[in-house]
PDB file of C-alpha atoms and ligand atoms in Angstrom:
ATOM      1  CA  MET A   1      -0.008  -0.162  -0.070  1.00  0.00           C
ATOM      2  CA  ARG A   2       1.301   3.684  -0.859  1.00  0.00           C
ATOM      3  CA  ASN A   3       0.065   6.834   0.686  1.00  0.00           C
ATOM      4  CA  TYR A   4      -2.870   8.490  -0.655  1.00  0.00           C
ATOM      5  CA  PRO A   5      -3.563  12.208  -0.540  1.00  0.00           C
ATOM      6  CA  LEU A   6      -5.999  12.236   1.962  1.00  0.00           C
ATOM      7  CA  GLU A   7      -7.657  15.649   0.339  1.00  0.00           C
ATOM      8  CA  LYS A   8      -8.660  13.106  -2.808  1.00  0.00           C
ATOM      9  CA  VAL A   9     -10.235  10.590  -0.209  1.00  0.00           C
ATOM     10  CA  TYR A  10     -13.652  11.600  -1.957  1.00  0.00           C
ATOM     11  CA  ARG A  11     -11.997  10.448  -5.281  1.00  0.00           C
ATOM     12  CA  LEU A  12     -11.971   7.431  -4.075  1.00  0.00           C
ATOM     13  CA  MET A  13     -15.544   7.225  -2.223  1.00  0.00           C
ATOM     14  CA  GLU A  14     -17.759   9.277  -4.684  1.00  0.00           C
ATOM     15  CA  PRO A  15     -18.125   6.947  -6.641  1.00  0.00           C
ATOM     16  CA  SER A  16     -19.912   4.681  -4.467  1.00  0.00           C
ATOM     17  CA  PRO A  17     -18.174   1.418  -4.262  1.00  0.00           C
ATOM     18  CA  ILE A  18     -19.086  -1.412  -1.828  1.00  0.00           C
ATOM     19  CA  VAL A  19     -17.090  -1.346   0.336  1.00  0.00           C
ATOM     20  CA  LEU A  20     -15.442  -3.077   3.430  1.00  0.00           C
ATOM     21  CA  VAL A  21     -15.194  -2.062   7.507  1.00  0.00           C
ATOM     22  CA  THR A  22     -12.675  -3.354   9.251  1.00  0.00           C
ATOM     23  CA  THR A  23     -12.552  -3.060  13.612  1.00  0.00           C
ATOM     24  CA  PHE A  24     -10.641  -4.107  16.556  1.00  0.00           C
ATOM     25  CA  HIS A  25     -12.301  -4.373  19.433  1.00  0.00           C
ATOM     26  CA  ARG A  26     -11.569  -6.502  22.630  1.00  0.00           C
ATOM     27  CA  GLY A  27      -8.808  -7.860  20.744  1.00  0.00           C
ATOM     28  CA  LYS A  28     -10.157  -9.103  17.729  1.00  0.00           C
ATOM     29  CA  GLN A  29      -9.892  -8.125  14.861  1.00  0.00           C
ATOM     30  CA  ASN A  30     -12.966  -7.789  12.201  1.00  0.00           C
ATOM     31  CA  ILE A  31     -14.857  -7.080   9.107  1.00  0.00           C
ATOM     32  CA  MET A  32     -18.085  -6.106   7.360  1.00  0.00           C
ATOM     33  CA  THR A  33     -19.502  -5.431   3.877  1.00  0.00           C
ATOM     34  CA  MET A  34     -21.147  -1.774   3.559  1.00  0.00           C
ATOM     35  CA  GLY A  35     -23.317  -0.463   0.996  1.00  0.00           C
ATOM     36  CA  PHE A  36     -25.096   2.597   2.563  1.00  0.00           C
ATOM     37  CA  HIS A  37     -22.549   5.304   3.049  1.00  0.00           C
ATOM     38  CA  MET A  38     -21.967   8.976   1.571  1.00  0.00           C
ATOM     39  CA  MET A  39     -19.035  11.292   1.205  1.00  0.00           C
ATOM     40  CA  VAL A  40     -20.182  14.283   3.151  1.00  0.00           C
ATOM     41  CA  GLN A  41     -17.076  16.606   3.427  1.00  0.00           C
ATOM     42  CA  HIS A  42     -13.891  16.908   0.977  1.00  0.00           C
ATOM     43  CA  THR A  43     -11.220  18.274   3.479  1.00  0.00           C
ATOM     44  CA  PRO A  44     -10.830  17.035   6.125  1.00  0.00           C
ATOM     45  CA  PRO A  45     -12.599  13.893   4.564  1.00  0.00           C
ATOM     46  CA  LEU A  46     -15.980  13.075   6.326  1.00  0.00           C
ATOM     47  CA  ILE A  47     -17.819  10.110   5.091  1.00  0.00           C
ATOM     48  CA  GLY A  48     -21.403   9.151   6.471  1.00  0.00           C
ATOM     49  CA  ALA A  49     -21.710   5.555   7.241  1.00  0.00           C
ATOM     50  CA  VAL A  50     -25.078   3.528   7.991  1.00  0.00           C
ATOM     51  CA  ILE A  51     -24.054   0.313  10.650  1.00  0.00           C
ATOM     52  CA  GLY A  52     -26.522  -1.110  12.055  1.00  0.00           C
ATOM     53  CA  PRO A  53     -27.082  -2.512  15.528  1.00  0.00           C
ATOM     54  CA  TRP A  54     -27.629  -6.045  14.569  1.00  0.00           C
ATOM     55  CA  ASP A  55     -24.041  -6.078  12.882  1.00  0.00           C
ATOM     56  CA  TYR A  56     -20.874  -6.862  15.790  1.00  0.00           C
ATOM     57  CA  SER A  57     -18.691  -4.055  13.835  1.00  0.00           C
ATOM     58  CA  TYR A  58     -21.384  -1.569  15.412  1.00  0.00           C
ATOM     59  CA  LYS A  59     -20.626  -2.576  19.263  1.00  0.00           C
ATOM     60  CA  ALA A  60     -16.727  -2.362  18.317  1.00  0.00           C
ATOM     61  CA  LEU A  61     -17.393   1.369  16.348  1.00  0.00           C
ATOM     62  CA  LYS A  62     -19.163   2.506  19.326  1.00  0.00           C
ATOM     63  CA  ALA A  63     -16.679   1.303  21.767  1.00  0.00           C
ATOM     64  CA  THR A  64     -13.867   2.238  20.062  1.00  0.00           C
ATOM     65  CA  ARG A  65     -14.424   4.511  17.819  1.00  0.00           C
ATOM     66  CA  GLU A  66     -12.047   3.998  14.953  1.00  0.00           C
ATOM     67  CA  CYS A  67     -12.449   1.511  11.658  1.00  0.00           C
ATOM     68  CA  VAL A  68     -10.705   1.266   7.774  1.00  0.00           C
ATOM     69  CA  ILE A  69     -12.712   1.402   5.052  1.00  0.00           C
ATOM     70  CA  ALA A  70     -11.452  -0.647   2.343  1.00  0.00           C
ATOM     71  CA  ILE A  71     -12.172  -0.390  -1.696  1.00  0.00           C
ATOM     72  CA  PRO A  72     -12.027  -4.176  -2.715  1.00  0.00           C
ATOM     73  CA  GLY A  73     -11.714  -4.932  -6.400  1.00  0.00           C
ATOM     74  CA  ALA A  74     -14.265  -6.827  -8.424  1.00  0.00           C
ATOM     75  CA  ASP A  75     -12.454 -10.084  -8.097  1.00  0.00           C
ATOM     76  CA  LEU A  76     -13.142 -10.217  -4.335  1.00  0.00           C
ATOM     77  CA  ALA A  77     -16.921 -10.283  -5.122  1.00  0.00           C
ATOM     78  CA  GLU A  78     -17.754 -13.360  -3.977  1.00  0.00           C
ATOM     79  CA  LYS A  79     -16.091 -12.690  -0.469  1.00  0.00           C
ATOM     80  CA  VAL A  80     -17.972  -9.423   0.016  1.00  0.00           C
ATOM     81  CA  VAL A  81     -21.100 -10.449  -0.082  1.00  0.00           C
ATOM     82  CA  ASP A  82     -19.826 -13.447   1.951  1.00  0.00           C
ATOM     83  CA  ILE A  83     -18.236 -11.708   4.790  1.00  0.00           C
ATOM     84  CA  GLY A  84     -22.087  -9.150   4.447  1.00  0.00           C
ATOM     85  CA  ASN A  85     -23.702 -12.805   5.840  1.00  0.00           C
ATOM     86  CA  CYS A  86     -21.389 -13.996   8.789  1.00  0.00           C
ATOM     87  CA  SER A  87     -20.955 -12.310  11.892  1.00  0.00           C
ATOM     88  CA  GLY A  88     -17.655 -11.683  13.718  1.00  0.00           C
ATOM     89  CA  ASP A  89     -19.626 -12.511  16.742  1.00  0.00           C
ATOM     90  CA  ASP A  90     -18.881 -15.982  15.773  1.00  0.00           C
ATOM     91  CA  ILE A  91     -15.906 -16.424  13.268  1.00  0.00           C
ATOM     92  CA  ASP A  92     -12.830 -15.047  12.517  1.00  0.00           C
ATOM     93  CA  LYS A  93     -13.581 -13.553   8.881  1.00  0.00           C
ATOM     94  CA  PHE A  94      -9.620 -12.878   8.323  1.00  0.00           C
ATOM     95  CA  GLY A  95      -9.035 -16.495   8.939  1.00  0.00           C
ATOM     96  CA  LYS A  96     -12.173 -17.759   6.908  1.00  0.00           C
ATOM     97  CA  PHE A  97     -11.930 -15.295   4.085  1.00  0.00           C
ATOM     98  CA  ARG A  98      -8.034 -15.629   3.430  1.00  0.00           C
ATOM     99  CA  LEU A  99      -7.431 -12.115   4.072  1.00  0.00           C
ATOM    100  CA  THR A 100      -4.301 -10.378   4.934  1.00  0.00           C
ATOM    101  CA  PRO A 101      -4.541  -7.748   8.185  1.00  0.00           C
ATOM    102  CA  THR A 102      -1.999  -4.936   7.897  1.00  0.00           C
ATOM    103  CA  GLU A 103      -1.462  -2.838  10.435  1.00  0.00           C
ATOM    104  CA  ALA A 104      -2.319   0.848  10.068  1.00  0.00           C
ATOM    105  CA  GLN A 105      -0.910   3.771  11.049  1.00  0.00           C
ATOM    106  CA  HIS A 106      -3.608   5.653  12.956  1.00  0.00           C
ATOM    107  CA  VAL A 107      -5.981   3.260  14.449  1.00  0.00           C
ATOM    108  CA  LYS A 108      -5.899  -0.299  15.521  1.00  0.00           C
ATOM    109  CA  ALA A 109      -8.285  -1.275  12.883  1.00  0.00           C
ATOM    110  CA  PRO A 110      -6.487  -3.283  10.391  1.00  0.00           C
ATOM    111  CA  LEU A 111      -5.895  -2.018   6.670  1.00  0.00           C
ATOM    112  CA  ILE A 112      -6.881  -4.948   4.388  1.00  0.00           C
ATOM    113  CA  GLU A 113      -3.974  -5.606   1.825  1.00  0.00           C
ATOM    114  CA  GLN A 114      -5.681  -7.528  -0.824  1.00  0.00           C
ATOM    115  CA  CYS A 115      -7.720  -4.452  -1.258  1.00  0.00           C
ATOM    116  CA  ILE A 116      -7.547  -1.328  -3.677  1.00  0.00           C
ATOM    117  CA  ALA A 117      -7.506   0.585  -1.294  1.00  0.00           C
ATOM    118  CA  ASN A 118      -7.676   1.649   2.698  1.00  0.00           C
ATOM    119  CA  ILE A 119      -8.893   4.661   4.404  1.00  0.00           C
ATOM    120  CA  GLU A 120      -7.838   5.251   8.030  1.00  0.00           C
ATOM    121  CA  CYS A 121     -11.069   6.789  10.300  1.00  0.00           C
ATOM    122  CA  LYS A 122     -11.478   7.788  13.197  1.00  0.00           C
ATOM    123  CA  VAL A 123     -15.892   8.463  14.498  1.00  0.00           C
ATOM    124  CA  ALA A 124     -15.512  12.514  14.064  1.00  0.00           C
ATOM    125  CA  ASP A 125     -19.492  12.240  15.126  1.00  0.00           C
ATOM    126  CA  MET A 126     -22.233   9.771  16.465  1.00  0.00           C
ATOM    127  CA  ARG A 127     -25.089  11.588  17.270  1.00  0.00           C
ATOM    128  CA  LEU A 128     -27.282  10.127  14.970  1.00  0.00           C
ATOM    129  CA  ALA A 129     -26.236   6.088  15.729  1.00  0.00           C
ATOM    130  CA  ASN A 130     -28.927   6.024  17.777  1.00  0.00           C
ATOM    131  CA  ARG A 131     -31.650   7.185  15.493  1.00  0.00           C
ATOM    132  CA  TYR A 132     -30.126   5.731  11.851  1.00  0.00           C
ATOM    133  CA  SER A 133     -27.263   3.810  12.840  1.00  0.00           C
ATOM    134  CA  LEU A 134     -25.375   6.595  10.835  1.00  0.00           C
ATOM    135  CA  PHE A 135     -21.797   7.330  11.956  1.00  0.00           C
ATOM    136  CA  ILE A 136     -19.851  10.199  10.572  1.00  0.00           C
ATOM    137  CA  LEU A 137     -16.494   9.310  10.012  1.00  0.00           C
ATOM    138  CA  LYS A 138     -13.211  11.403   9.333  1.00  0.00           C
ATOM    139  CA  ALA A 139     -10.580  10.076   7.121  1.00  0.00           C
ATOM    140  CA  VAL A 140      -6.936  10.289   8.867  1.00  0.00           C
ATOM    141  CA  LYS A 141      -4.797   8.254   6.787  1.00  0.00           C
ATOM    142  CA  ALA A 142      -5.644   7.016   3.080  1.00  0.00           C
ATOM    143  CA  TRP A 143      -3.710   4.455   1.103  1.00  0.00           C
ATOM    144  CA  ALA A 144      -3.649   2.689  -2.481  1.00  0.00           C
ATOM    145  CA  ASN A 145      -2.336  -0.025  -4.145  1.00  0.00           C
ATOM    146  CA  PRO A 146      -1.779   1.255  -7.639  1.00  0.00           C
ATOM    147  CA  ASP A 147       0.382  -1.863  -8.411  1.00  0.00           C
ATOM    148  CA  ARG A 148      -2.969  -4.055  -8.184  1.00  0.00           C
ATOM    149  CA  LYS A 149      -3.709  -5.884 -11.231  1.00  0.00           C
ATOM    150  CA  GLU A 150      -7.642  -5.501 -10.523  1.00  0.00           C
ATOM    151  CA  GLN A 151      -8.208  -1.949 -10.264  1.00  0.00           C
ATOM    152  CA  ARG A 152     -12.055  -2.176 -11.454  1.00  0.00           C
ATOM    153  CA  THR A 153     -15.173  -1.616  -8.313  1.00  0.00           C
ATOM    154  CA  LEU A 154     -18.176  -2.934  -7.683  1.00  0.00           C
ATOM    155  CA  HIS A 155     -21.491  -1.052  -7.253  1.00  0.00           C
ATOM    156  CA  HIS A 156     -24.155  -3.011  -4.935  1.00  0.00           C
ATOM    157  CA  GLN A 157     -27.264  -3.309  -7.123  1.00  0.00           C
ATOM    158  CA  GLY A 158     -29.159  -3.917  -3.671  1.00  0.00           C
ATOM    159  CA  ASN A 159     -30.364  -6.912  -3.980  1.00  0.00           C
ATOM    160  CA  GLY A 160     -26.902  -9.112  -4.274  1.00  0.00           C
ATOM    161  CA  THR A 161     -26.252  -7.724  -7.975  1.00  0.00           C
ATOM    162  CA  PHE A 162     -23.518  -5.933  -8.555  1.00  0.00           C
ATOM    163  CA  LYS A 163     -22.395  -3.436 -11.247  1.00  0.00           C
ATOM    164  CA  VAL A 164     -18.694  -3.480 -12.032  1.00  0.00           C
ATOM    165  CA  ASP A 165     -17.007  -0.482 -12.484  1.00  0.00           C
ATOM    166  CA  GLY A 166     -16.784   0.587 -16.346  1.00  0.00           C
ATOM    167  CA  ARG A 167     -15.886   3.215 -18.695  1.00  0.00           C
ATOM    168  CA  THR A 168     -14.960   6.605 -18.055  1.00  0.00           C
ATOM    169  CA  ILE A 169     -16.523   9.577 -19.366  1.00  0.00           C
ATOM    170  CA  ASP A 170     -14.314  12.142 -19.326  1.00  0.00           C
ATOM    171  CA  LEU A 171     -16.090  15.527 -18.496  1.00  0.00           C
ATOM    172  CA  ARG A 172     -13.542  17.659 -17.020  1.00  0.00           C
ATOM    173  CA  LYS A 173     -13.842  20.542 -19.518  1.00  0.00           C
ATOM    174  CA  ARG A 174     -17.365  20.885 -18.452  1.00  0.00           C
ATOM    175  CA  MET A 175     -16.475  21.439 -14.313  1.00  0.00           C
ATOM    176  CA  VAL A 176     -15.913  25.554 -15.279  1.00  0.00           C
ATOM    177  CA  LYS A 177     -17.172  26.094 -11.881  1.00  0.00           C
ATOM    178  CA  TRP A 178     -15.194  23.375 -10.262  1.00  0.00           C
ATOM    179  CA  ARG A 179     -11.719  23.941 -11.660  1.00  0.00           C
ATOM    180  CA  GLU A 180      -9.870  22.693  -8.224  1.00  0.00           C
ATOM    181  CA  LEU A 181     -11.623  19.349  -8.449  1.00  0.00           C
ATOM    182  CA  VAL A 182      -9.919  18.891 -11.990  1.00  0.00           C
ATOM    183  CA  ASP A 183      -6.623  17.146 -12.696  1.00  0.00           C
TER     184      ASP A 183
HETATM  185  C1  FMN B 201     -23.938  -6.183  -0.243  1.00  0.00           C
HETATM  186  C2  FMN B 201     -24.024  -6.320   0.843  1.00  0.00           C
HETATM  187  C3  FMN B 201     -23.959  -4.674   1.850  1.00  0.00           C
HETATM  188  C4  FMN B 201     -24.460  -4.458   2.900  1.00  0.00           C
HETATM  189  N1  FMN B 201     -24.175  -3.125   3.733  1.00  0.00           N
HETATM  190  C5  FMN B 201     -24.840  -3.038   4.520  1.00  0.00           C
HETATM  191  C6  FMN B 201     -24.779  -1.711   5.123  1.00  0.00           C
HETATM  192  O1  FMN B 201     -24.133  -0.680   4.559  1.00  0.00           O
HETATM  193  N2  FMN B 201     -25.039  -1.368   6.937  1.00  0.00           N
HETATM  194  C7  FMN B 201     -24.950  -2.260   7.444  1.00  0.00           C
HETATM  195  O2  FMN B 201     -24.922  -2.149   8.589  1.00  0.00           O
HETATM  196  N3  FMN B 201     -24.991  -3.784   7.413  1.00  0.00           N
HETATM  197  C8  FMN B 201     -24.797  -3.940   5.842  1.00  0.00           C
HETATM  198  N4  FMN B 201     -24.538  -5.357   5.359  1.00  0.00           N
HETATM  199  C9  FMN B 201     -24.885  -6.453   6.229  1.00  0.00           C
HETATM  200  C10 FMN B 201     -23.385  -6.595   7.019  1.00  0.00           C
HETATM  201  O3  FMN B 201     -22.515  -6.751   6.649  1.00  0.00           O
HETATM  202  C11 FMN B 201     -23.345  -7.866   7.840  1.00  0.00           C
HETATM  203  O4  FMN B 201     -25.107  -7.817   9.145  1.00  0.00           O
HETATM  204  C12 FMN B 201     -22.391  -8.059   8.608  1.00  0.00           C
HETATM  205  O5  FMN B 201     -22.973  -9.606   8.734  1.00  0.00           O
HETATM  206  C13 FMN B 201     -21.757  -7.431  10.020  1.00  0.00           C
HETATM  207  O6  FMN B 201     -21.156  -8.617   9.957  1.00  0.00           O
HETATM  208  P1  FMN B 201     -20.487  -7.829  11.671  1.00  0.00           P
HETATM  209  O7  FMN B 201     -21.817  -8.486  12.595  1.00  0.00           O
HETATM  210  O8  FMN B 201     -19.462  -9.204  11.667  1.00  0.00           O
HETATM  211  O9  FMN B 201     -20.400  -6.631  11.930  1.00  0.00           O
HETATM  212  C14 FMN B 201     -24.478  -5.327   3.713  1.00  0.00           C
HETATM  213  C15 FMN B 201     -24.402  -6.898   3.757  1.00  0.00           C
HETATM  214  C16 FMN B 201     -23.956  -7.036   2.160  1.00  0.00           C
HETATM  215  C17 FMN B 201     -24.070  -8.474   1.237  1.00  0.00           C
END
């Protein structure tokens, strides 16, 4: 994993890929799958994440206030679904799904080595967690693996079907009001 500029984290999340969320709580590393998320702010990067009380990860996030958002490639599709269909309450998902936890820099939750990118996050606001299971996460460090062969992301259609990242339409010339976002 190489350093990825924090001020560009929105470019990882704005396309809304399905993501994995790791936590570390009471000596245990865990992973869950998350489709409900959104960018909230460019700098510092804030990400809204819906993590429900039915998830073991909810307890972990509430207690530790730290997590990593890992962005899987299309080659990890089956694992992404299976990770979201079992609980860290009962099993070690890193072991079961043969994913490699790597030490993060600012949080105890691990990076996932096999992913395209990893975003280390701290909970900035959980006032809406009880009502909407909504956590506002602040990205504090980001990593990307540009050498990974499969760079296409997965996009959940909400029913177990996924679209794989496809053609890029380059409309940068039309971003006349938002020149600072274009490079
Ligand atoms: C495609 C997919 C998307 C999901 N999106 C979310 C989500 O956005 N928020 C959430 O709380 N659970 C979501 N889930 C469910 C959790 O991943 C699931 O409850 C998981 O078992 C939680 O793991 P844990 O108990 O180890 O934390 C999703 C599951 C799948 C398969």
